[in-house]
Amino acid sequence: MMNVDSEKQERVMDAFRRWGYLQANLDPLGHFAPLSHPELDISGADAARRVYSGSIGVEFMHIPDPERRQWIQERMESEQPYPVDRSRVLDRLVRADIFEQTIHSRYIGTKRYSLEGNTALIPLLDEILNSASENGVEQAVMGMSHRGRLNVIINIVSRPPAEIFAGFEDVDPRSVLGGGDVKYHIGATGIFTGAGGRPVRIHLVSNPSHLEAVDPVALGRARAKQTRIGRDGKLKVLPILMHGDSAFAGQGITAEALNMAALRGYNVGGTVHIIVNNLIGFTTNPSDAYSSRFSSDLAKRLPIPIFHVNGEDPDAVVRAGRMAVEYRYDFGTDVVVDLIGFRRHGHSEVDDPTITQPILYRKIKDHPVVYQIYAKNVDLDPQPYVEKFQAELDAAQKAGKSMAKKPVMRQLPSYWAPFHGGPYNPADEVDTGLPAERLREITDGLVKYPEGFHIHPKVQKLLEQRQEMGYGKRPLDFGMAEALAFGSLALQSVPVRLSGQDSRRGTFNQRHSVLIDIVDEKEYVPLCHLAPNQARVEIYNSELSEAAVMGFEYGYTRDYPETLVMWEAQFGDFANGAQIIIDQFVAAGEDKWDLLTGLVLLLPHGHEGQGPEHSSARIERYLQLCARDNMQVCQPSTAAQYFHLLRRQALRKWRKPLICFTPKSMLRHPEALSPLSGLEQPRFMNIIPDDTALDARRVLICTGKIGHELRMERKKLKANGPAIVSLEQMYPFPENDVREVLGYYANAHEFIWVQEEPANMGALSFVTPRLKRIVGSKLRSIKRAANSTPATGSAKAHEMEQKTLLTLALGGSE
Ligand SMILES: Cc1ncc(C[n+]2csc(CCOP(=O)(O)OP(=O)(O)O)c2C)c(N)n1
């Protein structure tokens, strides 16, 4: 029985557990005023206030699990002083501030995105990594933006400061003419040494300016590393994401990435999020940047704790960091540390913040540096620390100036050794065909399910048909070709990972990679049961997002280059929700950072009367991004071609993104089916000639479904021509193959590019100059009229347009 006093005390404590963070002392400058709350307006609350409204304000009462709330309570309410190595903390603070000051004074007016005002980030990361290393961490994957990045590279990733100085001196500019990236975007790897002497390998992920885009990429990298390790992966690899306060609250991809936390295909055992919160975004105040009191409120979508901490109380910062990591290790969920400080200078060092925040910056001007405040509070003399680091930096600047080459701050893991990028070289080609006997064996595994499994009758029928396909008794469709590609790769020790919305069944009911028992909904994945020693096959239904999921898969490819990794759009057009990932990572990653990816984007494409947004995967946009053999853009028009393309992507050592336009109605188009012998052919064909009309006077050149429609129509018309040639790879443009194939048609007086897309879309403007190089003025084109949308909203209008297109293409004189 509680007595009245202790009952009241418990009520007071409870109010503070719930709301105490609103009155915590979180902001070094005091312009983020405590919020009054009626439940905190209570007498006898001194003890509770000390615990919950001090330099740490924790939000945790929204966590439904009592054990987890209890965990936080115990640590917050403990009377035990938290042990802090103050000399280490002071050293980290000094390094953080002196680094910025030194760069500031020696490279005036050069952007570095100073951390000053929030340099407690460095002891915070230090503690997080110390604590993680005590919990068994071996690697940390870190994602962060511009703010404080150089500081982190030196003080946490442990890169020699000389490398940063070399960046400021801009040594060796010729090596990056037309390419490369600015110094505060480039990734770095290094070894952090924990207080206990244990090393932690740090991977700071290269990222673009586009804020928060790196979040899912870092998570995908962490997941790949964890998968490699196996059972203890989540223990040994810790993802840490740092966010700006404005970006965290404002950028949609943060919400998408948070939503992955507990999903089976994307879980990483918990991410430590740090909001490097300076209460400003460029020139914008928090009241204009987020509708909630805290930038972190978005994270309350997850049942996880949020520790707000005053960046000018380093002991509290360190304590919050430790609690966050221990929580992550105990419960395997995300945690947030909202590190609140200020920004000493402008957004970058070339900005004058007194124009937009004059009062704030008058206050900041006279505000002491955090290491000085801390040294005084803990009674340590900072001078020896300052002098020591200053001497290190002086030597480093000299060394940096004399570096002849731009330093490479990262080392690729050994699993990248077999792979290369660079220009296309035909010597990289490998045979991808398989003998019929082998295909039959794989088929046996693909159509099998356990005794007693209650299969859906429609799926049973599909499996029966697949069996016939695999035995050469019926032509293969895309679904079966894909299953054979995945299965054969897994049996050749190539792991397979596919994720996208509804990818397990397939948007078009074509994949059925996971069989569902109709009685108990148990799952069975035949691709995972082909042979005991096969490689892993993972196929996931993703959350309903594009940007984060594609970013995650890109990240996964970065640490598992041996895997065939695919991201699938529901319809190709929706991939534009991930435009940042496509532009900044997939297309440009090799050029900017010399980092390769073999990511495959599967983009359903084709004009089928389904309206403006369910027609085009926007071929033109990918082709516009193509240069210097940075990626491959293909549209396989038959099941066999799809089979070879997927296998080629996995088996070649040339690691390049593959943009693959995939079928919708073409999935079941009779012309797109392939005989089993198509899979026995040695390789993917960049262009498929038309052997039936070699003496044609007109040659239609097209890509994808329209070719099949033209062939069907030609059949209907019982015509012998024109010839219909299918371009299967658009980039790298296979000029020699195209020249050879078009050369077959000696009588041709016209070559016509035919596309379903409007004139301003599709491959037209890409292929025109390239085909002209081959056939000169004999080139014409047939297409829909230019338009602002890819397709009409009316199915009937579509049919009329399509009919016109076919008539125009086939109606010329032969
Ligand atoms: C997607 C995107 N939009 C806009 C910008 C331009 N930009 C760069 S930094 C910045 C402010 C960021 O504020 P915050 O997230 O609070 O971080 P801070 O710079 O204050 O550390 C903006 C708007 C960008 N880099 N990326």
PDB file of C-alpha atoms in Angstrom, residues 414-432 489 492-495 560-564 590 596-598 632 645-657:
ATOM      1  CA  SER A 414      37.554  -6.429 -50.559  1.00  0.00           C
ATOM      2  CA  TYR A 415      34.283  -7.717 -51.985  1.00  0.00           C
ATOM      3  CA  TRP A 416      34.514  -4.978 -54.592  1.00  0.00           C
ATOM      4  CA  ALA A 417      37.826  -6.291 -55.920  1.00  0.00           C
ATOM      5  CA  PRO A 418      36.395  -8.521 -58.699  1.00  0.00           C
ATOM      6  CA  PHE A 419      34.205  -5.753 -60.122  1.00  0.00           C
ATOM      7  CA  HIS A 420      34.880  -2.707 -62.228  1.00  0.00           C
ATOM      8  CA  GLY A 421      33.114   0.217 -63.859  1.00  0.00           C
ATOM      9  CA  GLY A 422      34.425   2.554 -66.546  1.00  0.00           C
ATOM     10  CA  PRO A 423      33.631   2.337 -70.228  1.00  0.00           C
ATOM     11  CA  TYR A 424      31.909  -0.646 -71.777  1.00  0.00           C
ATOM     12  CA  ASN A 425      34.255  -3.305 -73.026  1.00  0.00           C
ATOM     13  CA  PRO A 426      32.918  -6.235 -75.097  1.00  0.00           C
ATOM     14  CA  ALA A 427      35.473  -8.425 -73.352  1.00  0.00           C
ATOM     15  CA  ASP A 428      33.259  -8.214 -70.271  1.00  0.00           C
ATOM     16  CA  GLU A 429      30.515 -10.186 -71.940  1.00  0.00           C
ATOM     17  CA  VAL A 430      29.723 -13.645 -70.628  1.00  0.00           C
ATOM     18  CA  ASP A 431      27.413 -16.330 -71.929  1.00  0.00           C
ATOM     19  CA  THR A 432      24.108 -16.367 -70.126  1.00  0.00           C
ATOM     20  CA  LEU A 489      21.550 -17.391 -60.441  1.00  0.00           C
ATOM     21  CA  GLN A 492      25.283 -20.293 -59.297  1.00  0.00           C
ATOM     22  CA  SER A 493      25.859 -18.714 -55.862  1.00  0.00           C
ATOM     23  CA  VAL A 494      24.500 -15.306 -56.852  1.00  0.00           C
ATOM     24  CA  PRO A 495      22.109 -13.955 -54.210  1.00  0.00           C
ATOM     25  CA  TYR A 560      26.751  -6.521 -51.719  1.00  0.00           C
ATOM     26  CA  PRO A 561      27.970  -6.216 -55.289  1.00  0.00           C
ATOM     27  CA  GLU A 562      27.675  -9.953 -55.849  1.00  0.00           C
ATOM     28  CA  THR A 563      23.906  -9.796 -55.394  1.00  0.00           C
ATOM     29  CA  LEU A 564      21.449  -9.133 -58.193  1.00  0.00           C
ATOM     30  CA  GLU A 590      30.380   6.659 -60.391  1.00  0.00           C
ATOM     31  CA  LEU A 596      29.743   1.657 -58.565  1.00  0.00           C
ATOM     32  CA  THR A 597      26.342   0.084 -58.368  1.00  0.00           C
ATOM     33  CA  GLY A 598      24.696  -2.770 -60.207  1.00  0.00           C
ATOM     34  CA  GLN A 632      22.419   0.677 -69.242  1.00  0.00           C
ATOM     35  CA  LEU A 645      19.427  -9.485 -69.477  1.00  0.00           C
ATOM     36  CA  LEU A 646      18.989 -10.316 -65.789  1.00  0.00           C
ATOM     37  CA  ARG A 647      21.638 -12.994 -65.898  1.00  0.00           C
ATOM     38  CA  ARG A 648      24.032 -10.770 -67.789  1.00  0.00           C
ATOM     39  CA  GLN A 649      23.631  -8.086 -65.153  1.00  0.00           C
ATOM     40  CA  ALA A 650      24.592 -10.491 -62.397  1.00  0.00           C
ATOM     41  CA  LEU A 651      27.297 -12.497 -64.134  1.00  0.00           C
ATOM     42  CA  ARG A 652      29.335  -9.782 -65.827  1.00  0.00           C
ATOM     43  CA  LYS A 653      31.959  -8.101 -63.685  1.00  0.00           C
ATOM     44  CA  TRP A 654      31.045  -4.727 -65.161  1.00  0.00           C
ATOM     45  CA  ARG A 655      28.965  -3.115 -62.413  1.00  0.00           C
ATOM     46  CA  LYS A 656      26.580  -0.589 -63.922  1.00  0.00           C
ATOM     47  CA  PRO A 657      23.017   0.348 -63.122  1.00  0.00           C
TER      48      PRO A 657
END
